Coordinates of C-alpha atoms and ligand atoms in Angstrom, one line a residue:
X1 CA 2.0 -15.0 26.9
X2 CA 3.6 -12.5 24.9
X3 CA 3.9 -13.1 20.9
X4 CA 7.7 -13.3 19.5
X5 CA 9.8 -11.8 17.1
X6 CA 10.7 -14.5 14.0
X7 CA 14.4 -14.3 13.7
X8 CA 16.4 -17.0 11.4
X9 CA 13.2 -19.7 11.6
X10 CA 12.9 -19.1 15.6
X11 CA 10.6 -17.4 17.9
X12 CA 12.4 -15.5 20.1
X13 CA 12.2 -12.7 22.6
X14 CA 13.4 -9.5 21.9
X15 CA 16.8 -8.3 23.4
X16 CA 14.7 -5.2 24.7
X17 CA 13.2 -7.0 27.0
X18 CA 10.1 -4.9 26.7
X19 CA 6.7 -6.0 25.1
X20 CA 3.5 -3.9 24.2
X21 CA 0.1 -4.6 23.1
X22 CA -2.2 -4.3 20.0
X23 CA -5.9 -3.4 20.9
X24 CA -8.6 -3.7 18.7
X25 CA -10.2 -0.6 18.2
X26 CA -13.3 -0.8 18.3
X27 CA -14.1 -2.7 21.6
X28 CA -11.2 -2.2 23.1
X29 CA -10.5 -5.5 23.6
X30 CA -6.4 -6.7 23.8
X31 CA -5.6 -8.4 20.6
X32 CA -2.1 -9.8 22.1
X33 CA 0.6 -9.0 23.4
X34 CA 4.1 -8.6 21.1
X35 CA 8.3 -7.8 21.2
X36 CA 9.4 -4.4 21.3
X37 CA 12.0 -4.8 19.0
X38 CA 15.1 -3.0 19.1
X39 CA 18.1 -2.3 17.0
X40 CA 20.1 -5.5 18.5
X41 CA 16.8 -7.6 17.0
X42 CA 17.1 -6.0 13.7
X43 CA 20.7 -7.1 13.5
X44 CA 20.0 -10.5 14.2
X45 CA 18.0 -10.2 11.6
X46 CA 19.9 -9.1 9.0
X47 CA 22.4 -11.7 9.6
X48 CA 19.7 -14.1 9.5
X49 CA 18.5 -12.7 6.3
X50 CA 22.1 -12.3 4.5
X51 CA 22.8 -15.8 5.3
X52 CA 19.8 -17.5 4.3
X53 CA 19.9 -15.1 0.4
X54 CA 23.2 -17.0 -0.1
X55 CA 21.2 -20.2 -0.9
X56 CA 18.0 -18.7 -1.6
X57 CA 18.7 -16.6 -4.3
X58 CA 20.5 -20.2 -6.1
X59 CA 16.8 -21.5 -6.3
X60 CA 15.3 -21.9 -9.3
X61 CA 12.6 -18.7 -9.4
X62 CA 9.9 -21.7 -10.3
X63 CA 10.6 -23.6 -7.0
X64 CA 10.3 -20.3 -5.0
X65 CA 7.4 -19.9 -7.0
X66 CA 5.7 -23.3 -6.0
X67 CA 6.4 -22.0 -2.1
X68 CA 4.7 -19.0 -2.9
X69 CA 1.5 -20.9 -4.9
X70 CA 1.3 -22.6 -1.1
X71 CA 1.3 -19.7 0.9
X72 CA -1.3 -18.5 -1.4
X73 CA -3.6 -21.7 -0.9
X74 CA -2.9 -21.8 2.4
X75 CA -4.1 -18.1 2.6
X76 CA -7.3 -19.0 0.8
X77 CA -7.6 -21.6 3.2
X78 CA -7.4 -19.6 6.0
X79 CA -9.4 -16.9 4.8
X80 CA -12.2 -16.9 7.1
X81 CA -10.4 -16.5 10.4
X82 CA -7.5 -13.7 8.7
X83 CA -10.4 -11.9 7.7
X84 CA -11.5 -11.6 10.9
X85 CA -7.9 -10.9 12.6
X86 CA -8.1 -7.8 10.3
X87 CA -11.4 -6.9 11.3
X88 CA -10.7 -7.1 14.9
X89 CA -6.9 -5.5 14.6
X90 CA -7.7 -2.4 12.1
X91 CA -11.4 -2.5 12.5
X92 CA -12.5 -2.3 8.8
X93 CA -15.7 -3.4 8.0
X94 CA -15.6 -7.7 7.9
X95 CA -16.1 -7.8 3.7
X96 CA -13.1 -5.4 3.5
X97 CA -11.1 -7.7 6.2
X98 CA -11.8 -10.8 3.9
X99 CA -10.9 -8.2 0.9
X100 CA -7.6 -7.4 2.1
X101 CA -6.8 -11.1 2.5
X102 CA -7.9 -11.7 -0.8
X103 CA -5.5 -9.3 -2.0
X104 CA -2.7 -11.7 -0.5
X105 CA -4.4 -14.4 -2.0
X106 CA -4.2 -12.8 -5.5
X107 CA -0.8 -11.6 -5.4
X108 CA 1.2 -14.3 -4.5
X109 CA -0.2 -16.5 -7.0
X110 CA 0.6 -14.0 -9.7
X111 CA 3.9 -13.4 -8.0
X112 CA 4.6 -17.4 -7.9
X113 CA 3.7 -17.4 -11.7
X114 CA 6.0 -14.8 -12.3
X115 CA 8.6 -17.4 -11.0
X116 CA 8.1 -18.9 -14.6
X117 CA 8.4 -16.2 -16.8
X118 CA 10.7 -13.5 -15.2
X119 CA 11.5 -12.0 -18.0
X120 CA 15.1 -9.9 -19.3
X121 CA 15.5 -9.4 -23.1
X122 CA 17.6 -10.9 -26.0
X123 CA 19.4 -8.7 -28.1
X124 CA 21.7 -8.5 -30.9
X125 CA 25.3 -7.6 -31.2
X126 CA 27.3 -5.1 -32.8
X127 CA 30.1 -7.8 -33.1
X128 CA 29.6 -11.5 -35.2
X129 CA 29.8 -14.3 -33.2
X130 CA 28.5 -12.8 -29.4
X131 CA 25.3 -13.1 -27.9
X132 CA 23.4 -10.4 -25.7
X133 CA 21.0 -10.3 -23.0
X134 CA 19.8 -8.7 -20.0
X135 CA 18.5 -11.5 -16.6
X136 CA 17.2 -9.9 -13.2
X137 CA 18.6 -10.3 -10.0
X138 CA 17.8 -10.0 -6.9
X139 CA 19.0 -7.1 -4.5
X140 CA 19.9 -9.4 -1.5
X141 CA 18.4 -8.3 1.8
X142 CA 15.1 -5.9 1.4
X143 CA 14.0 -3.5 4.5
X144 CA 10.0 -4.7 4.5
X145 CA 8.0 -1.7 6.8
X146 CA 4.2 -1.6 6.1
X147 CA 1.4 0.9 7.7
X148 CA -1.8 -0.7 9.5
X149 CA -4.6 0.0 7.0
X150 CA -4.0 -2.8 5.0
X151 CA -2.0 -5.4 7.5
X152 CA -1.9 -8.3 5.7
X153 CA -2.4 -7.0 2.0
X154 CA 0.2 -4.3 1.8
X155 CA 2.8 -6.8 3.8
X156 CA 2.0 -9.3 1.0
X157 CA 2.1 -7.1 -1.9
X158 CA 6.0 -6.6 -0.6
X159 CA 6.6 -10.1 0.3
X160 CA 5.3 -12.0 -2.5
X161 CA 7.5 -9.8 -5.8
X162 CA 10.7 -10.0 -2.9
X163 CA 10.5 -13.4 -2.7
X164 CA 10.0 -14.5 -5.9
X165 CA 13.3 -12.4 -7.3
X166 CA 15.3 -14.4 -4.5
X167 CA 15.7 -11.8 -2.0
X168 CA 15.6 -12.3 2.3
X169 CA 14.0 -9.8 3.8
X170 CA 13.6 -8.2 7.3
X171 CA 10.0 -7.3 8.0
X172 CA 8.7 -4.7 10.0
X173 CA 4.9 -3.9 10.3
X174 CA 3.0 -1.2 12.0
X175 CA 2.7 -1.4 15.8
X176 CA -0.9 -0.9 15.6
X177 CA -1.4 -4.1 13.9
X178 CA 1.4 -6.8 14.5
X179 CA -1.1 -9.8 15.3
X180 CA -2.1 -9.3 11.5
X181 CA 1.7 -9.7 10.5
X182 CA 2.3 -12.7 12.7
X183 CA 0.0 -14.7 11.1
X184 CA 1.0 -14.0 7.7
X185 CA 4.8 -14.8 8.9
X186 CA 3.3 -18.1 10.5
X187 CA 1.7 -18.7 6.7
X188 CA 5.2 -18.3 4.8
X189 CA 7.0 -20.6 7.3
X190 CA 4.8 -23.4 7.1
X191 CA 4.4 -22.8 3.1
X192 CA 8.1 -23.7 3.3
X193 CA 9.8 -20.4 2.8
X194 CA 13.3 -21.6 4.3
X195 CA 14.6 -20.4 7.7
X196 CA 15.9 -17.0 7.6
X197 CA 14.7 -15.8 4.4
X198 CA 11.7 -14.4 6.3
X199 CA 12.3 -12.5 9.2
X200 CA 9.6 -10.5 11.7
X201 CA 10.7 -7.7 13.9
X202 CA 7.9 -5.9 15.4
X203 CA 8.5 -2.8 17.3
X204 CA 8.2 0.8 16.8
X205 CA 9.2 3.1 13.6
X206 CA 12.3 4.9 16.2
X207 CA 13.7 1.4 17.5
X208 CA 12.9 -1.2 14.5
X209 CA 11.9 0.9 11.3
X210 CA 14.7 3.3 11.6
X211 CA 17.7 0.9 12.0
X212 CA 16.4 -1.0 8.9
X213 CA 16.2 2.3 7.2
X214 CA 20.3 3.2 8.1
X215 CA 21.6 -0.9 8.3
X216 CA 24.4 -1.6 5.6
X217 CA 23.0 -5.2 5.6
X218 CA 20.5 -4.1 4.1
X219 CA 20.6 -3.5 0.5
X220 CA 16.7 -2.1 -0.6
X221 CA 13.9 -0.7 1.7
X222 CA 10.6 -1.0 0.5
X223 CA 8.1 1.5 2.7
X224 CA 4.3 2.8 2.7
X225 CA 3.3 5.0 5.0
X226 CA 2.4 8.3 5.6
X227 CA 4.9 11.4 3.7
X228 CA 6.8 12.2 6.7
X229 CA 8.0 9.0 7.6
X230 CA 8.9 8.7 3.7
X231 CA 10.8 11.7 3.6
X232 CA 13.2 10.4 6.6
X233 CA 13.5 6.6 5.1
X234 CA 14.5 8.9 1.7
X235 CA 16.8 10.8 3.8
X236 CA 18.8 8.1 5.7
X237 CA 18.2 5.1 3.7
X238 CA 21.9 6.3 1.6
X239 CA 22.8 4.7 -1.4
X240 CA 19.9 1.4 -1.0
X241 CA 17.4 0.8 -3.5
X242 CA 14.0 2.6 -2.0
X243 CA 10.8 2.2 -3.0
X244 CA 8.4 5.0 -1.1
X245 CA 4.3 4.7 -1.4
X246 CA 2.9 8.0 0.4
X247 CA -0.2 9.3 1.0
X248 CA -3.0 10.9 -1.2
X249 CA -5.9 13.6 -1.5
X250 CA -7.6 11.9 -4.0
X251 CA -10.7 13.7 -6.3
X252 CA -13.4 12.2 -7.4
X253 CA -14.8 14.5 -10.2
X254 CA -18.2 14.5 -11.1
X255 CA -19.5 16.1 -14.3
X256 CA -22.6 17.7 -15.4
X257 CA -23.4 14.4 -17.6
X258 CA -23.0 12.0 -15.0
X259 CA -24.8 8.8 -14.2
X260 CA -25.4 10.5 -10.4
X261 CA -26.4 7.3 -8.7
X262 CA -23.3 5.5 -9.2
X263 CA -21.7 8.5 -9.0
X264 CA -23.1 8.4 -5.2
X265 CA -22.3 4.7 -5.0
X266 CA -18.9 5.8 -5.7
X267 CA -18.6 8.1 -3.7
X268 CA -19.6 6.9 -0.6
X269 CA -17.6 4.0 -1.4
X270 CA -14.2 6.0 -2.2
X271 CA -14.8 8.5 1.1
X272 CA -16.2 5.9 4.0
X273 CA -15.0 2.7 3.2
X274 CA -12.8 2.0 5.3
X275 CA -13.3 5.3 7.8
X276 CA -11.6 6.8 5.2
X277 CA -8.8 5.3 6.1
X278 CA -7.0 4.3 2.4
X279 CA -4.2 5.5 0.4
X280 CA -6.8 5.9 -2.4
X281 CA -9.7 6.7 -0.3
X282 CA -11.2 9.7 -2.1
X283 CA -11.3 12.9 0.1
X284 CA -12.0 15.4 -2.2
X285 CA -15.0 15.8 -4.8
X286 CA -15.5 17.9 -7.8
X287 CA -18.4 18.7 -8.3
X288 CA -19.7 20.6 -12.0
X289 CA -22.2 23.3 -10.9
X290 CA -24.8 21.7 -13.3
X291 CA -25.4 18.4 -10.8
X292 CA -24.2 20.1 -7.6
X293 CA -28.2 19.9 -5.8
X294 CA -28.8 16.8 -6.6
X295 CA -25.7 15.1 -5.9
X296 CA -25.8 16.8 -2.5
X297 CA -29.4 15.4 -1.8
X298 CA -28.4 11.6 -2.6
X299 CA -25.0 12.1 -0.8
X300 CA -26.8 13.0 2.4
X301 CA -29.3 10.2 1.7
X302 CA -26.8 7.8 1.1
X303 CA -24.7 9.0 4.5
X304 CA -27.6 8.9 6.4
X305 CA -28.4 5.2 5.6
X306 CA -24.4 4.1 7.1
X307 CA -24.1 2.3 10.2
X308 CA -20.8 3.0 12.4
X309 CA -19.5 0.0 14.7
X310 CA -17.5 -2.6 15.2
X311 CA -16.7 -4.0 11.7
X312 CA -18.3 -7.5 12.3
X313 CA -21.9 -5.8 12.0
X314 CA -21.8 -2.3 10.5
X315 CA -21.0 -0.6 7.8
X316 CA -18.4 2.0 9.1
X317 CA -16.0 0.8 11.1
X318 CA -13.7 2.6 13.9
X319 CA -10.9 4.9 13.0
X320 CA -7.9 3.1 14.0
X321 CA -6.5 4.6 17.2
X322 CA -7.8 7.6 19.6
X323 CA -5.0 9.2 18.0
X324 CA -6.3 9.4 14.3
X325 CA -9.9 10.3 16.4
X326 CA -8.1 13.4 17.6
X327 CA -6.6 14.5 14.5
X328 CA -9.9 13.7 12.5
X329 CA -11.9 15.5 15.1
X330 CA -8.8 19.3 15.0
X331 CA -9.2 18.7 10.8
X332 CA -13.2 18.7 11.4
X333 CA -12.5 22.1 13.2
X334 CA -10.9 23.5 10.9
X335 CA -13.4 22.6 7.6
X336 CA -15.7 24.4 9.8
X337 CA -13.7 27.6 9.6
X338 CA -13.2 26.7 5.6
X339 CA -16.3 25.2 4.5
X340 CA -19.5 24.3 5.4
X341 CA -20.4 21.5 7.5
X342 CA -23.2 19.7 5.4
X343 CA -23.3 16.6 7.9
X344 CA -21.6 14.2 10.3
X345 CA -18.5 16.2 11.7
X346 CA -18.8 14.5 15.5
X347 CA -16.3 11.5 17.1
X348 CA -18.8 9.0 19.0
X349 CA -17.7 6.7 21.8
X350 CA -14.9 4.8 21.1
X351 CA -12.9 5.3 18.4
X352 CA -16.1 5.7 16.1
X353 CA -16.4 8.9 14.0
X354 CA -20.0 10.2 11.8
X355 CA -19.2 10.4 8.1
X356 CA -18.5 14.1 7.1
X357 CA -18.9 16.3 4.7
X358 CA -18.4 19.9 4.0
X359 CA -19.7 22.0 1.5
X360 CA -18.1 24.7 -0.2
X361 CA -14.6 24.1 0.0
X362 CA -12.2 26.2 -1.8
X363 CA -9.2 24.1 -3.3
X364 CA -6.8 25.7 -1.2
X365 CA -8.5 25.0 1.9
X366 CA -6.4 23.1 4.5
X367 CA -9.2 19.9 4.6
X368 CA -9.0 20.3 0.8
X369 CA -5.1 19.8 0.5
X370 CA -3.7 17.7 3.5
X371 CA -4.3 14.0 4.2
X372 CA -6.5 13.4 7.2
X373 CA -6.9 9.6 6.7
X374 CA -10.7 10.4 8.2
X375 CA -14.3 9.8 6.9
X376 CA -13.8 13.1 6.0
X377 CA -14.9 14.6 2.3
X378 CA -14.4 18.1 0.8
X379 CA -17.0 18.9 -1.6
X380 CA -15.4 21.3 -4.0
X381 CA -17.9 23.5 -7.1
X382 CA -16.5 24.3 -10.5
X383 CA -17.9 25.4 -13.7
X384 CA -15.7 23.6 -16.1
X385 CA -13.9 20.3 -17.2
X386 CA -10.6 22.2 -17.4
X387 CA -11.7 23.9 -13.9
X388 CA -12.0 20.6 -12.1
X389 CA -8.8 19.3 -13.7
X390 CA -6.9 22.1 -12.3
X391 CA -8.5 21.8 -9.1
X392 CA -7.7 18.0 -9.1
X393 CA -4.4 18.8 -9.4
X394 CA -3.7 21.2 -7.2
X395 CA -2.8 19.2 -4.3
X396 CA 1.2 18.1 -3.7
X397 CA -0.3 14.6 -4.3
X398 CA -0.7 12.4 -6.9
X399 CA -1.9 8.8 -6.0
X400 CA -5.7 7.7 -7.8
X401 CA -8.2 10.0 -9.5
X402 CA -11.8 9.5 -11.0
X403 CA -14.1 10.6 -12.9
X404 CA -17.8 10.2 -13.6
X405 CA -19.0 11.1 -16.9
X406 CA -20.8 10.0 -20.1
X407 CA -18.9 12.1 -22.5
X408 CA -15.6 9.8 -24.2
X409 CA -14.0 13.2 -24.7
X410 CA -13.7 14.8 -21.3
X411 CA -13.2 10.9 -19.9
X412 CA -9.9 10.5 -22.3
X413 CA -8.9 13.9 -21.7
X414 CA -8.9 13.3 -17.8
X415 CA -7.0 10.1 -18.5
X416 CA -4.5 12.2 -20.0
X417 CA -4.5 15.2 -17.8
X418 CA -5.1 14.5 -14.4
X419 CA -1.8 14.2 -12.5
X420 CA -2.3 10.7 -10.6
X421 CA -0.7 7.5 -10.9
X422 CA -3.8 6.0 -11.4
X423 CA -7.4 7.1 -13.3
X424 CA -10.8 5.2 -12.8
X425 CA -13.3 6.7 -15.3
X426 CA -16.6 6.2 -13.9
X427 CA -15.3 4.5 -10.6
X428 CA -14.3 5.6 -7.4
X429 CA -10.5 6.3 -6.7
X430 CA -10.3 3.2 -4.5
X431 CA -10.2 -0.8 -6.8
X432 CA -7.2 -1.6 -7.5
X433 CA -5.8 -5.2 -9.2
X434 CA -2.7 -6.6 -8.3
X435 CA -2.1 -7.7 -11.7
X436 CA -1.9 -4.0 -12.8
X437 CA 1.0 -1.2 -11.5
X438 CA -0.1 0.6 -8.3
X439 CA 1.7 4.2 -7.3
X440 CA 1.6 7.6 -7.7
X441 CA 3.1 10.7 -8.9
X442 CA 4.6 13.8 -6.7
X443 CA 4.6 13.9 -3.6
X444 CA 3.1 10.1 -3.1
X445 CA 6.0 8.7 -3.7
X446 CA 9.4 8.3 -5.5
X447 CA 8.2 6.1 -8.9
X448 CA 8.5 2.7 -8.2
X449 CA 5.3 0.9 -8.4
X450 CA 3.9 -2.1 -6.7
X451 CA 2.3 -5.2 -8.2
X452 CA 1.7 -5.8 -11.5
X453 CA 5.1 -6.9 -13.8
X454 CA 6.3 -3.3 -12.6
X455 CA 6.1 -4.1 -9.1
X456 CA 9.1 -7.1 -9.9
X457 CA 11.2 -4.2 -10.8
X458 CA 11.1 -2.4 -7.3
X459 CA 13.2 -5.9 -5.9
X460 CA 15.3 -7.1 -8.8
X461 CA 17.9 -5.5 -11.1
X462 CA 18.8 -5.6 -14.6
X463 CA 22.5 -7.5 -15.1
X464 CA 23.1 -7.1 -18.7
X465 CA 25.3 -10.3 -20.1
X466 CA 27.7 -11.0 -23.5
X467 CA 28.6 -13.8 -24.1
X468 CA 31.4 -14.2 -27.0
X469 CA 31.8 -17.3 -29.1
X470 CA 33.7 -16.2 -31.4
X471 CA 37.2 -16.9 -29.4
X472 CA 38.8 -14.0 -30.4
X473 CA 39.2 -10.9 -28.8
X474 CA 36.8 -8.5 -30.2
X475 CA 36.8 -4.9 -29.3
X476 CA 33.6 -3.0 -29.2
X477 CA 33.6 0.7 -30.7
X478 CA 37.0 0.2 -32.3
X479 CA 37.6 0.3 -35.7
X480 CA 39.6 -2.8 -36.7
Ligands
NAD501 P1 3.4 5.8 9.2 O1 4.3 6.5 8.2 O2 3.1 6.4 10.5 O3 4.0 4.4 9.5 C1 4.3 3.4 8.5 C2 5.3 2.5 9.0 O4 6.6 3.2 9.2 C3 5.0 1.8 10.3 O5 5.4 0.5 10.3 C4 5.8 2.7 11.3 O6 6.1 2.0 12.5 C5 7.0 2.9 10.5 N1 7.9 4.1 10.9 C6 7.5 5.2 11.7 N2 8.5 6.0 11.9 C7 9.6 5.4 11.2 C8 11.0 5.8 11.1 N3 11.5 6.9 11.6 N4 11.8 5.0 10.3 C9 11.3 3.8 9.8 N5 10.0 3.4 9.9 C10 9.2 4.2 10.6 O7 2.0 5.5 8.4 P2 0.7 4.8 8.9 O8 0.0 5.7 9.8 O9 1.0 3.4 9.4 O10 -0.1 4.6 7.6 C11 -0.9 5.6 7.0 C12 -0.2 6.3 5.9 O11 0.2 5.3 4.9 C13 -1.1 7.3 5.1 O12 -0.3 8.4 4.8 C14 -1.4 6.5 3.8 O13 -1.8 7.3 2.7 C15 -0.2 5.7 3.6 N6 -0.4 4.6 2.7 C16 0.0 4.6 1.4 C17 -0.2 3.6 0.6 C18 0.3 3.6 -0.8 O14 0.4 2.5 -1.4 N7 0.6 4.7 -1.4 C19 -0.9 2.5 1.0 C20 -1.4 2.5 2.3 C21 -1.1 3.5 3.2

């Protein structure tokens, strides 16, 4: 029996009429079977959602708060078998599946703590007698669309600061992974988020995502994913608030002083975990000439010792679709025309494909500055700090970069210099905390930034307020 969408506190079919299904990729096996939403579903959702803010955005931020400390123990509680659903639906390896659902765990409870502080500012005023401040509001109704790599973290990283600043919102996940979504959706509801103030449409980006992206019932869209989709939510979205987190080509640079064992750690950690297949995941190294040898001998080592299969039992899992096989294997192609292949480079059955890495990769090389969302690593030689922070920065992205070295000068002067959104100094480009801002820079995305107190201001606004005692009229600016 087919899944349904979750429109106003119902389950209901889709006005489509049309269903598909989400298979998990690495045995192939049907995960379930879900609504092809359509533009008619969206609306019904938006008048769920604009109908349901009216009395959600009157409660106290501390009581949506205590929903949102529920859904967080009730996450925790469920953590086991959602760690599993991710596994099976995305096909990361099973400690990153529990990972990502830890990441739900940890930001709703921050977010339903933030229900107690939300903070403006007091302020004086020019005039005697009159008080000033600043409170947030919410927007109203927030456009929720979310990509499959992280299927129940990235959906609760947007639900959880939404929520709390009294906003409804229309959901809409990735197709590859709606099962993921559902169950999250299910955990809200039963937490006690009110009827309506949650909505799920699944469906594809043309006939769900896109009429969330143009609906004027919808006042802020929220959306990771990939750069093109980005540019056409930044394109049609009109005057709504929009948050946009994009893709990366993120360096790990490696210094002639570096600890070159955890530098490897790193490194495999940053390029393979999770196929590859992250935002941050680190796709490019930058390597100083002095350590390039024996990095390359413990790299190889270190790939050599992976196992590739299903998530529940190996170390690499499957890439997510045949799709991102096929454009993994035409990128692998052409690194072999730019680089060197120094190992892996072949798809296996399934959707499985061999960690890769090429050698001698010059920083304008295509595998070098696009985003192929692979186990795929460009290994790139330079002779210089200043070399490698140019070469860092030579990409049109700007999401997470790291480097490895002993040295407190070059570390502060990549913290300072390397265009990225976010620096780990002797750790890989993938680790982030939801207690601390996440984004990037250029092409990655448009500013906002998620988590962290920052990530309150991608779903609230500032409303600045006076309030005059004196009972006089008192003219600001004008000399009495
Ligand atoms: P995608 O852009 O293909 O899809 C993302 C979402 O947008 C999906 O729900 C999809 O159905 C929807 N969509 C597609 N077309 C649309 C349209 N025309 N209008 C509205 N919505 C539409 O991305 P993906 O393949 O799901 O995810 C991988 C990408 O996401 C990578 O580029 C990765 O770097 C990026 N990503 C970024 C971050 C970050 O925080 N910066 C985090 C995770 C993933």
């Amino acid at each position: 029996m087919a899944e349904k969408l979750f429109i106003g506190g119902k389950w209901v079919k889709s006005k489509s009429g049309k269903t598909f299904t989400s298979i998990n990729p690495a045995t192939g096996g049907t995960i379930g079977t879900f609504q092809s939403g359509n533009s008619k579903d969206v609306g019904l959702a938006v008048r769920a959602a604009r109908k349901a803010y009216k009395k959600w955005r009157l409660t106290p931020a501390p009581g949506r708060g205590e929903i949102l400390f529920e859904a967080a123990r009730l996450l925790k509680k469920n953590k086991k078998r959602l760690g599993k659903c991710v596994t099976d639906e995305m096909g990361k390896q099973i400690s990153e599946g529990l990972g990502d659902v830890q990441e739900a765990i940890d930001v709703f409870e921050y977010m339903a703590a933030e229900g107690r502080r939300f903070f403006g500012h007091t302020t004086t005023s020019e005039s005697p007698d009159k008080f000033a401040m600043t409170v947030r509001v919410p927007l109203g109704v927030c456009g929720l669309i979310t990509p499959w790599n992280f299927p129940i973290a990235i959906p609760a990283w947007k639900l959880a600061p939404c929520l709390i600043a009294g906003n409804a919102a229309v959901f809409k996940p990735a197709s590859d992974t709606p099962g993921c979504a559902l169950e999250l959706v299910k955990i809200l509801s039963e937490a006690g988020v009110p009827d309506g103030v949650v909505n799920l449409v699944t469906g594809s980006g043309r006939n769900v995502g896109a009429p969330i992206v143009r609906h004027k019932g919808i006042d802020a869209i929220s959306f990771t994913g990939s750069r093109e989709v980005g540019e056409f939510v930044a394109a049609n979205a009109g005057l709504k608030k929009v948050g946009l987190e994009l893709g990366g080509k993120n360096p790990i640079i490696v210094m002639g002083d570096a600890d070159l064992d955890l530098a490897v750690d790193g490194i495999i950690w940053g390029a393979f975990g999770t196929t590859g297949q992250r935002c941050t995941a680190a796709s490019r190294v930058i390597v100083h000439k002095a350590v390039e040898k024996p990095l390359l001998a413990r790299l190889l080592r270190a790939t050599g010792k992976l196992t590739i299969g299903y998530g529940m039992k190996a170390d690499v899992g499957p890439l997510v679709n045949q799709a991102a096989v096929e454009k993994t294997k035409a990128y692998v192609e052409i690194g072999k025309k730019e680089g060197k292949l120094f190992c892996g480079g072949n798809a296996l059955e399934g959707n499985f494909f061999e960690p890769t890495i090429f050698t001698k990769v010059k920083p304008s090389a295509r595998i070098a500055q696009e985003e192929i969302f692979g186990p795929v690593l460009a290994i790139i030689t330079v002779k210089s700090l200043g070399e490698a922070i140019t070469v860092a920065n030579s990409t049109s992205y700007g999401l997470s970069a790291a480097i490895y070295t002993r040295d407190v000068n070059s570390a502060f002067t990549a913290i300072r210099d390397l265009e990225a959104g976010i620096t780990y100094i002797n750790a890989p480009t993938i680790g982030a905390e939801v207690h601390l801002p996440f984004g990037g820079v250029k092409a990655t995305g448009n500013g906002t930034r998620e988590a962290g107190i920052l990530g309150l201001e991608e779903f609230s606004e500032v409303k600045t307020a006076y309030v005059d005692y004196s009972g006089k009229l008192q003219k600001a600016q004008i000399d009495e």
